[in-house]
PDB file of C-alpha atoms in Angstrom:
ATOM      1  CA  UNK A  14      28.070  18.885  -1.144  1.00 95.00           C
ATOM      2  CA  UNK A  15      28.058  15.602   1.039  1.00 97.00           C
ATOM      3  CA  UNK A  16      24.827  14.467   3.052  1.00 97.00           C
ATOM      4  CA  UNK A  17      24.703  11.157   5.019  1.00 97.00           C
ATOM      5  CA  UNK A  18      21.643   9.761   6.764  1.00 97.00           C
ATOM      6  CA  UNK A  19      21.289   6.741   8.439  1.00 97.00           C
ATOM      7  CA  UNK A  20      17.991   4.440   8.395  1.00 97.00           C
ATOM      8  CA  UNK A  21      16.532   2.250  10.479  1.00 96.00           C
ATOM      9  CA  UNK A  22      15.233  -1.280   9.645  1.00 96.00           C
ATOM     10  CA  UNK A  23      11.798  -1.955  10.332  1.00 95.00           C
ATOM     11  CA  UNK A  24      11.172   1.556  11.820  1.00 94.00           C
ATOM     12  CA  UNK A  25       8.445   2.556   9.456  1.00 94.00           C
ATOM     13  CA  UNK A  26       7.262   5.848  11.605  1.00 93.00           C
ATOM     14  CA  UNK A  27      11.041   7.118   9.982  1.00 94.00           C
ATOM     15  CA  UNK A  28      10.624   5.822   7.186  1.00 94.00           C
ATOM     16  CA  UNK A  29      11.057   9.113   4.657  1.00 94.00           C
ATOM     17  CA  UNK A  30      12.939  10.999   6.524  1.00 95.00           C
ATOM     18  CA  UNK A  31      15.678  11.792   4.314  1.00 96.00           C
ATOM     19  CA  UNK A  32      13.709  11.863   1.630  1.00 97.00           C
ATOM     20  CA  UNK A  33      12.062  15.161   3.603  1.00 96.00           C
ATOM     21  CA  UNK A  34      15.208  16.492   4.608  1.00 97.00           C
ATOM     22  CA  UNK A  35      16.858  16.110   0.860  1.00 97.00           C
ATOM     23  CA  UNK A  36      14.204  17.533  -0.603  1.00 97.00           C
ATOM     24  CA  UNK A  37      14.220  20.440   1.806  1.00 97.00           C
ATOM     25  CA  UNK A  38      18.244  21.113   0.711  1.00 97.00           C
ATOM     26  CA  UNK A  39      17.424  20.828  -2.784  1.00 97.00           C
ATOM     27  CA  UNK A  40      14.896  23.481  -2.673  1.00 96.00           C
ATOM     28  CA  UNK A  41      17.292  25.496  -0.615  1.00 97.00           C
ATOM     29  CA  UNK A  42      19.854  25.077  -3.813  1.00 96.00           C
ATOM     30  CA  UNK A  43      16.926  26.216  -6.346  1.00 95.00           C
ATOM     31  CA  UNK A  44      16.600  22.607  -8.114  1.00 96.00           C
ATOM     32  CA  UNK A  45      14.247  22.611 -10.578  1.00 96.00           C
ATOM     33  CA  UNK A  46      11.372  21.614  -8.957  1.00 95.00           C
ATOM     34  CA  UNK A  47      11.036  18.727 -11.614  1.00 95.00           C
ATOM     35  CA  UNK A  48      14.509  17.512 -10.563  1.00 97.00           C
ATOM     36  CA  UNK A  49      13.536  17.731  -7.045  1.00 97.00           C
ATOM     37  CA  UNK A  50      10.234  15.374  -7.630  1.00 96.00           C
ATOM     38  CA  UNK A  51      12.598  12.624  -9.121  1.00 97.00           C
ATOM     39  CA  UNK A  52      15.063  12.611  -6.752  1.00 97.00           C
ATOM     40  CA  UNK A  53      12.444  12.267  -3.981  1.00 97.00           C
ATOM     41  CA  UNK A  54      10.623   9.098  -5.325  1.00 96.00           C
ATOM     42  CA  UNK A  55      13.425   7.766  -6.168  1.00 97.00           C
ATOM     43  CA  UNK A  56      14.905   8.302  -2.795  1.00 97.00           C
ATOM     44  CA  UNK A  57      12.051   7.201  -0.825  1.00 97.00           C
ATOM     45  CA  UNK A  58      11.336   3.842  -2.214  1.00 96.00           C
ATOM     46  CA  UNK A  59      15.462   2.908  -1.642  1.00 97.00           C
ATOM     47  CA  UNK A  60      14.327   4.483   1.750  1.00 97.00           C
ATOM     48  CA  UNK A  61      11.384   2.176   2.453  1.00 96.00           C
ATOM     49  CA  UNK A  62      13.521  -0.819   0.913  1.00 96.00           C
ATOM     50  CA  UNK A  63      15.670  -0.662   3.528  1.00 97.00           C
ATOM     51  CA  UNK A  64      12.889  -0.211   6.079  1.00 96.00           C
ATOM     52  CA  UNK A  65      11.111  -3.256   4.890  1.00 95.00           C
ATOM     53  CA  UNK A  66      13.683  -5.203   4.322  1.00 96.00           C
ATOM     54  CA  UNK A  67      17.047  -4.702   5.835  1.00 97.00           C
ATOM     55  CA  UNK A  68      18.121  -4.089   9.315  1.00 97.00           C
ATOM     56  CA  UNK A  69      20.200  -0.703   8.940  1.00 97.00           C
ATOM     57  CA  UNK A  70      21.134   1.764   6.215  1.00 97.00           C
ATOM     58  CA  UNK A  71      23.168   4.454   5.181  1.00 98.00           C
ATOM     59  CA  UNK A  72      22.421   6.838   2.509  1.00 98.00           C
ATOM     60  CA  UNK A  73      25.527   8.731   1.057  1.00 98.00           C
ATOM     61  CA  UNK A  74      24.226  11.815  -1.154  1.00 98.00           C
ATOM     62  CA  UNK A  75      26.882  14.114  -3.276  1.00 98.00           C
ATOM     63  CA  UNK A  76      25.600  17.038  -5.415  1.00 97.00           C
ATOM     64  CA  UNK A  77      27.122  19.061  -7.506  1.00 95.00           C
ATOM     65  CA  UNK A  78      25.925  22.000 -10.263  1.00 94.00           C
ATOM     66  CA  UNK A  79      25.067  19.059 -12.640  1.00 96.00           C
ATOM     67  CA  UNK A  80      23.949  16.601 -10.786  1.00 97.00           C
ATOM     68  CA  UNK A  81      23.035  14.034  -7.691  1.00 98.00           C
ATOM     69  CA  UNK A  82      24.512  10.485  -6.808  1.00 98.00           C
ATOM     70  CA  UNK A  83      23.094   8.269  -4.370  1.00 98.00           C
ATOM     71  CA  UNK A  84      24.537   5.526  -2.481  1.00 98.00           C
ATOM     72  CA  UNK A  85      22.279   3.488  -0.354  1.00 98.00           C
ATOM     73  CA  UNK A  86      23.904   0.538   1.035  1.00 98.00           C
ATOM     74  CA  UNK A  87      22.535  -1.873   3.762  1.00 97.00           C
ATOM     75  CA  UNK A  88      23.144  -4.605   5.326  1.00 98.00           C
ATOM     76  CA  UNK A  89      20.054  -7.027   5.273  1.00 97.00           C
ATOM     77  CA  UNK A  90      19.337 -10.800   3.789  1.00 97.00           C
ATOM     78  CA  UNK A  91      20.184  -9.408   0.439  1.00 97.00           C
ATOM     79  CA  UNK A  92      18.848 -10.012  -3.184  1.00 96.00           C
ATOM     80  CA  UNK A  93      18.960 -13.340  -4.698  1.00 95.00           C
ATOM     81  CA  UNK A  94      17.955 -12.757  -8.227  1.00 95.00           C
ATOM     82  CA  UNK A  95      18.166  -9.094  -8.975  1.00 95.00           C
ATOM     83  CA  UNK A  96      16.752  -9.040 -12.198  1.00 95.00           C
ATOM     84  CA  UNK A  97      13.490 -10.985 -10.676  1.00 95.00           C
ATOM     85  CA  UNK A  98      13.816  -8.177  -7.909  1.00 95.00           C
ATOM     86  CA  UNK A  99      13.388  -5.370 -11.167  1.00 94.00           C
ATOM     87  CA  UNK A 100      10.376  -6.302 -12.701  1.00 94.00           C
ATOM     88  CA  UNK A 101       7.097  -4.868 -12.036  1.00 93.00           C
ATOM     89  CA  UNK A 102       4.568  -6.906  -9.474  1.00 94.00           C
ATOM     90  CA  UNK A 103       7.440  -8.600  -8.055  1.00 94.00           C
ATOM     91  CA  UNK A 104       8.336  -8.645  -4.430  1.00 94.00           C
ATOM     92  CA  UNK A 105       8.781 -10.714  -1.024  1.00 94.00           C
ATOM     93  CA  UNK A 106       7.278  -8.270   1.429  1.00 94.00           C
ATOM     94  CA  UNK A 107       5.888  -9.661   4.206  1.00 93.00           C
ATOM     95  CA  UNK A 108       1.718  -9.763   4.698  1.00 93.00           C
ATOM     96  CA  UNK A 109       2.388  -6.423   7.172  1.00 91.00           C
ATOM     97  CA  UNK A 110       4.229  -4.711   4.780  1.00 93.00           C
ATOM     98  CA  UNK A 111       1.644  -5.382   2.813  1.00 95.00           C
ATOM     99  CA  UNK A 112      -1.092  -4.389   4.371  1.00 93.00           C
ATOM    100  CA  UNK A 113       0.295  -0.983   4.757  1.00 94.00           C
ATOM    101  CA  UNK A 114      -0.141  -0.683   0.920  1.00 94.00           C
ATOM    102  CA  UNK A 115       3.753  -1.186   0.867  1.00 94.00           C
ATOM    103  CA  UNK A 116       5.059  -4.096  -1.056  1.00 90.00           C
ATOM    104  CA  UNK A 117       3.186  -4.338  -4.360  1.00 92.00           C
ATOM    105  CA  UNK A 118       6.720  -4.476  -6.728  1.00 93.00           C
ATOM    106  CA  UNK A 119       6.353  -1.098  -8.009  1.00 93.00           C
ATOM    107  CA  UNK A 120       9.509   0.210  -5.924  1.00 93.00           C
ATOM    108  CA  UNK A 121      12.683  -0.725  -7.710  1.00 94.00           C
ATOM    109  CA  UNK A 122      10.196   0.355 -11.105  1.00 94.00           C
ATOM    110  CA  UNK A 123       9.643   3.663  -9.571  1.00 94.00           C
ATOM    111  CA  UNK A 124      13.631   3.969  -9.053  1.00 96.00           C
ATOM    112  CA  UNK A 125      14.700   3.024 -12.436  1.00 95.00           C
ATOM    113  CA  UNK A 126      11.811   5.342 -14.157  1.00 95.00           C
ATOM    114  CA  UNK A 127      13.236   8.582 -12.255  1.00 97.00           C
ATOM    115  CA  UNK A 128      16.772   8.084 -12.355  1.00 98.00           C
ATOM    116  CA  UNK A 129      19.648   8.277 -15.235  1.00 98.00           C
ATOM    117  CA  UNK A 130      21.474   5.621 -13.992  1.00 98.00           C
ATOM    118  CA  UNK A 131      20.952   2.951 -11.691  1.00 97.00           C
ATOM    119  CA  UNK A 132      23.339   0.149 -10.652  1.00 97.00           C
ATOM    120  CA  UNK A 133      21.828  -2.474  -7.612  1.00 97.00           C
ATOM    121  CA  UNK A 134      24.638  -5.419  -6.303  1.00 97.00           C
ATOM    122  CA  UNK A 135      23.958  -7.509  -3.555  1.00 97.00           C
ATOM    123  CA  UNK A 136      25.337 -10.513  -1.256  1.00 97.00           C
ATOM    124  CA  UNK A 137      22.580 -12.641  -0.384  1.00 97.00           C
ATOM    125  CA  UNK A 138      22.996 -12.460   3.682  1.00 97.00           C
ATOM    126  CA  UNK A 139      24.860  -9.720   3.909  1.00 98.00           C
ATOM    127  CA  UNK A 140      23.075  -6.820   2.112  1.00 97.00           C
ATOM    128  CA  UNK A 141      22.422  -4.663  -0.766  1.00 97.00           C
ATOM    129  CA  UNK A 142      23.863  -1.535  -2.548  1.00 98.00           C
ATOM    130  CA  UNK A 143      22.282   0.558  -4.621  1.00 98.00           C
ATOM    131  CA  UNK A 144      23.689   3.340  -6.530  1.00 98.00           C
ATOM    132  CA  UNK A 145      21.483   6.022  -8.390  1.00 98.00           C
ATOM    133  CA  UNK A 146      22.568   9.129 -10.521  1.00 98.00           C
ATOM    134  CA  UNK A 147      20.052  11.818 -11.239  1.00 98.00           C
ATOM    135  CA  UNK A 148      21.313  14.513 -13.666  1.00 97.00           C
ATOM    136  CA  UNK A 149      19.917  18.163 -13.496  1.00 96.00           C
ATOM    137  CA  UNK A 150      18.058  19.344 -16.577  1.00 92.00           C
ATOM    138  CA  UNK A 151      19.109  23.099 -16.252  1.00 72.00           C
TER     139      UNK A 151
ATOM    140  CA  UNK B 200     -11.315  24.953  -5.992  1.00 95.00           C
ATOM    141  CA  UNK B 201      -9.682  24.688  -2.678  1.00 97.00           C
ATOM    142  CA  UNK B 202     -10.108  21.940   0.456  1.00 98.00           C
ATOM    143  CA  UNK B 203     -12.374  23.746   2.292  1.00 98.00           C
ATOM    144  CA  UNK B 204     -14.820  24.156  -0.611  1.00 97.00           C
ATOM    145  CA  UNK B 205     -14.368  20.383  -1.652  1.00 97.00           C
ATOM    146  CA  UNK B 206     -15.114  19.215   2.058  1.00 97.00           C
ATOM    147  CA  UNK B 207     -18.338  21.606   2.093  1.00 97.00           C
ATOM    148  CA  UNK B 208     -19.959  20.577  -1.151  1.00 97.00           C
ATOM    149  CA  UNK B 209     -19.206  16.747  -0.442  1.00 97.00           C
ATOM    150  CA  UNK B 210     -19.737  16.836   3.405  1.00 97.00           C
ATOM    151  CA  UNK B 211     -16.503  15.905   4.155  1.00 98.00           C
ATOM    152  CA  UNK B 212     -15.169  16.128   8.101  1.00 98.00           C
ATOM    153  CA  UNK B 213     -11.714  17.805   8.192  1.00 98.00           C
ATOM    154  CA  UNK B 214      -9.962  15.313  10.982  1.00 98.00           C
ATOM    155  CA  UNK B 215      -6.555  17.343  10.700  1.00 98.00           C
ATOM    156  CA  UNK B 216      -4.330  19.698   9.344  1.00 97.00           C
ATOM    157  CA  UNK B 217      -6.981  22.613   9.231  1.00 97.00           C
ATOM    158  CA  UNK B 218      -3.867  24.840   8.313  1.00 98.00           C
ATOM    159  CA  UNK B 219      -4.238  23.482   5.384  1.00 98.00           C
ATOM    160  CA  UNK B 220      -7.932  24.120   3.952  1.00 98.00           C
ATOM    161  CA  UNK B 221      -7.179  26.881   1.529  1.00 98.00           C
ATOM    162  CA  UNK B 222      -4.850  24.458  -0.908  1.00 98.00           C
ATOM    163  CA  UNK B 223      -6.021  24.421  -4.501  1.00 97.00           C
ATOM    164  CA  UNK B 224      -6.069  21.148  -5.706  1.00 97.00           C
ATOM    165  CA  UNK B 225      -5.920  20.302  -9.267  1.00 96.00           C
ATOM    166  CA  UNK B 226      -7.440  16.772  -9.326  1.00 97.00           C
ATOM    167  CA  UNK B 227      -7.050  13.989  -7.866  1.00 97.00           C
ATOM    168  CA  UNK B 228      -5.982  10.317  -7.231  1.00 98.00           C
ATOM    169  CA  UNK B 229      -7.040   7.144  -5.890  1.00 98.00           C
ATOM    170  CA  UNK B 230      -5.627   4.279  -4.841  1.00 98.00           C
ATOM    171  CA  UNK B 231      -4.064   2.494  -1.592  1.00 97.00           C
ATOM    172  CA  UNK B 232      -0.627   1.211  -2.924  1.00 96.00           C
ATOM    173  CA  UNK B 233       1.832   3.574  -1.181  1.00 96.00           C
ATOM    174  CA  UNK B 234       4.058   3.632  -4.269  1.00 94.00           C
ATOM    175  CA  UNK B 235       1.532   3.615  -6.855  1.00 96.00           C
ATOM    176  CA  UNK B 236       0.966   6.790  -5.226  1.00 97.00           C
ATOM    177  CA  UNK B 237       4.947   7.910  -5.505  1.00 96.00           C
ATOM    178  CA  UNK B 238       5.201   7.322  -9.059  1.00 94.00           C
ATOM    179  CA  UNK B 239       2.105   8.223 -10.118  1.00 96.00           C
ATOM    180  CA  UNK B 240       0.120  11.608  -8.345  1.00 97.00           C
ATOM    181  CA  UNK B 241       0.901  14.724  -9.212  1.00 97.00           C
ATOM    182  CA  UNK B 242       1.224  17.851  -7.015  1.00 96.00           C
ATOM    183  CA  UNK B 243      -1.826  19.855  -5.943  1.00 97.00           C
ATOM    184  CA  UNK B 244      -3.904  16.588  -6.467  1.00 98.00           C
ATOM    185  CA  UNK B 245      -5.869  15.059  -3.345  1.00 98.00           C
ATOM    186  CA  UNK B 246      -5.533  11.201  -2.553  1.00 98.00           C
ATOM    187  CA  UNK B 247      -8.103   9.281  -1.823  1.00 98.00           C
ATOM    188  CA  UNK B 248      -7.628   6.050   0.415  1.00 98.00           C
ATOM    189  CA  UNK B 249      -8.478   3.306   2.880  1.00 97.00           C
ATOM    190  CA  UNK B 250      -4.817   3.909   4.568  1.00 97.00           C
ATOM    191  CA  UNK B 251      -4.549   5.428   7.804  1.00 97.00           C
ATOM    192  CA  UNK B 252      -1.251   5.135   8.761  1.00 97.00           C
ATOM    193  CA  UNK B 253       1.589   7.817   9.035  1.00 96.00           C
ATOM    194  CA  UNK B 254       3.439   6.411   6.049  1.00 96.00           C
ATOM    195  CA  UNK B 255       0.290   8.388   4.241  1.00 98.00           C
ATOM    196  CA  UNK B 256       1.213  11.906   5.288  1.00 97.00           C
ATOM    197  CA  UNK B 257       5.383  11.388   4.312  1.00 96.00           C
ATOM    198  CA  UNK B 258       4.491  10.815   0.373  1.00 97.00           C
ATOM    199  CA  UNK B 259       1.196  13.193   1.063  1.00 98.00           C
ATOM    200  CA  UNK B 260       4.198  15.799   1.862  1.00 97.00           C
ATOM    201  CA  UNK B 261       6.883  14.462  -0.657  1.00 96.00           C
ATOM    202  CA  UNK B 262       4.643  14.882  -3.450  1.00 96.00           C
ATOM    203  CA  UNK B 263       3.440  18.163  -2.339  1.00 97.00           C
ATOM    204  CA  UNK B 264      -0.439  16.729  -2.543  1.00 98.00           C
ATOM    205  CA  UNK B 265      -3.065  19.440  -1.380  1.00 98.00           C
ATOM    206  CA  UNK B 266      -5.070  17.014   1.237  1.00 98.00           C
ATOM    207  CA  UNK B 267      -5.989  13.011   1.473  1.00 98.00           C
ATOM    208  CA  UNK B 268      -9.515  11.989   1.940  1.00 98.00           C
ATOM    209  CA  UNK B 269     -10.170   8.484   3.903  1.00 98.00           C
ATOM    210  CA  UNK B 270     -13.155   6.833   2.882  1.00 98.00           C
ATOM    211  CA  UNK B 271     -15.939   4.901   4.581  1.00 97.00           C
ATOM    212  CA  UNK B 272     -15.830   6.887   7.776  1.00 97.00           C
ATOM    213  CA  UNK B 273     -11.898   5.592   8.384  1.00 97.00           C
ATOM    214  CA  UNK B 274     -10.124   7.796  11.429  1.00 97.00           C
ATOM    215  CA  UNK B 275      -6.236   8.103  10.729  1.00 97.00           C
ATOM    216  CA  UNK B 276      -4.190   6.866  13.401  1.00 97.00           C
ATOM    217  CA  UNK B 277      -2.826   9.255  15.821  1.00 97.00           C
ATOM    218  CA  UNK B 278       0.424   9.750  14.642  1.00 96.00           C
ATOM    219  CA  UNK B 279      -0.848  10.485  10.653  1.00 97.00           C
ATOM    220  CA  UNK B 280      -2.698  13.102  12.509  1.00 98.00           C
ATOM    221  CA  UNK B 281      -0.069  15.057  14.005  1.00 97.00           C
ATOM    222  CA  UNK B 282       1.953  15.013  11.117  1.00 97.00           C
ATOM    223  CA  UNK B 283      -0.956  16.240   8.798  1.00 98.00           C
ATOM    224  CA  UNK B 284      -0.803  19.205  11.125  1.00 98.00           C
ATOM    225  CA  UNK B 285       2.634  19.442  10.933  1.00 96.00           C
ATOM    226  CA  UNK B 286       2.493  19.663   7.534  1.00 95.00           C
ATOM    227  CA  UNK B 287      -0.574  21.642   7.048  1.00 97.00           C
ATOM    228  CA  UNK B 288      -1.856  18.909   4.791  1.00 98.00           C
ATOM    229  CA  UNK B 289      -5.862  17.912   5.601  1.00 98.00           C
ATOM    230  CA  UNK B 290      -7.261  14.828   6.056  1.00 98.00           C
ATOM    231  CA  UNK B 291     -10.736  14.814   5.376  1.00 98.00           C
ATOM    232  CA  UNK B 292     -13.270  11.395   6.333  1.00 98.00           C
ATOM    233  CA  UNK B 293     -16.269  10.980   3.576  1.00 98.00           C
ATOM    234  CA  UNK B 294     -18.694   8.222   5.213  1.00 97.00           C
ATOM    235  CA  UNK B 295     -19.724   7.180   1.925  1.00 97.00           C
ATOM    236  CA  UNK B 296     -17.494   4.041  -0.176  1.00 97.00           C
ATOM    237  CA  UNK B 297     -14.394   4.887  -2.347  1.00 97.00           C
ATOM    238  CA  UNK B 298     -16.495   4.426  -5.638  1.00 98.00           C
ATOM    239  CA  UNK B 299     -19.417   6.853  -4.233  1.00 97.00           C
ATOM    240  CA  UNK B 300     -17.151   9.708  -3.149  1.00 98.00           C
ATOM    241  CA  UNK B 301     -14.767   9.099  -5.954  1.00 98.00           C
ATOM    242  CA  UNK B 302     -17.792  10.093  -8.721  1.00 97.00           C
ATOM    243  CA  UNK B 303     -18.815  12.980  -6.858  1.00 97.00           C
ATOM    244  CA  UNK B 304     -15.727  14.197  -6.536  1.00 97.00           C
ATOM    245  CA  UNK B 305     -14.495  13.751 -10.499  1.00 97.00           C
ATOM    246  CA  UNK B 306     -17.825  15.467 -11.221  1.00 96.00           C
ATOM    247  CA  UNK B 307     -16.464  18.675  -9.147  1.00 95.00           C
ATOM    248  CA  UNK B 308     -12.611  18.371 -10.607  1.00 95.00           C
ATOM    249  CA  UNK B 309     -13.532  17.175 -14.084  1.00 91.00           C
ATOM    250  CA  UNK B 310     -12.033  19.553 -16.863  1.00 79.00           C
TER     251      UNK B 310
END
């Protein structure tokens, strides 16, 4: 099966959306529920990346029986030092992201801890991709 | 013990999602970094915050929490509100501090 969903930068009153709506198909397809709580942190903090930091997104989702991969690719300022960009505490949200409780480097963390694989490349100026593969435990 | 029994024994003011009130929760977590949150709660726990903002009720939902509590007599913003209903998720106020309500209510949940 083939979702798409596309995501708005800045818009943080959207921000989650898919996240909702994937998680509503998944249940729909009887994912384990343990699955299903991956997925969806994973998915929402690539969702809120682009929010906060790019200025458009689209997220390509295929499942299978076995599994979920996730393509989220934006186009935005892009990562200079993605390993910097990995590691816990680290990030360059602005003072309103912030505020919001947003922004405190735990995102990308959250992604790698609830995903199989995990693959980010980026063009500083032109945007980020990241790719994420979840597999199903049953 | 459920929402409603929670807000009664701590005098809590349900500000939204009354639909709500009946959810067990299991325990519960604090803290006001969004994705502290994410990674961290578990389902059928209630958060307890300073945020007000919509952002709030999407991981409230996501993680399938039972209701958020905002401290120090906070009001969520209109939109949070709405979608707490939406949702059926509460959001209780507690006019005392984070730390005060925060013992009283680990006294109630404590296993």
């Amino acid at each position: 099966m083939h979702f798409e969903f596309q995501v708005e930068g800045g818009n943080f009153s959207k921000a989650g959306t898919a996240s909702s709506q994937l998680k509503k198909i998944l249940k729909q397809l009887n994912v384990d529920s343990r699955d299903i709580k991956r997925v969806v942190v994973a998915l929402y903090e690539a969702e809120v990346n682009v929010v906060a930091h790019a200025y458009q997104g689209v997220i390509i989702i295929d499942i299978d029986t076995e599994k979920i991969r996730i393509r989220i690719e934006d186009e935005g300022p892009g990562i200079k030092d993605i390993d910097l960009a990995m590691q816990q505490g680290f990030s360059t949200a602005s003072e309103l992201v912030r505020e919001m409780g947003f922004g405190a480097g735990m995102g990308l963390p959250n992604i790698k801890n609830n995903t199989d694989e995990l693959t980010v490349t980026s063009e500083v100026g032109k945007g980020t991709n990241v790719h994420m593969l979840i597999n199903f435990s049953i | 013990m459920n929402v409603k029994e929670i807000a009664e024994k701590l005098n809590l003011k349900v500000l939204s999602g009354a639909s709500g009130l009946s959810n067990e929760i299991s325990f519960g977590y604090a803290s006001d970094l969004l994705s502290d949150v994410m990674g961290n709660a578990k389902s059928g726990e209630v958060w307890i915050t300073l945020q007000t903002h919509k952002n709030v009720m999407a991981i409230a939902s996501l993680k399938d929490l039972a209701a958020v509590i905002l401290v120090s007599g906070l009001q969520p913003e209109s939109d949070m509100a709405a979608q707490s209903d939406e949702e059926g998720i509460p959001v209780l106020s507690s006019s005392e501090d984070a730390f005060t309500l925060i013992g009283k209510l680990y006294e109630l949940l404590k296993k």
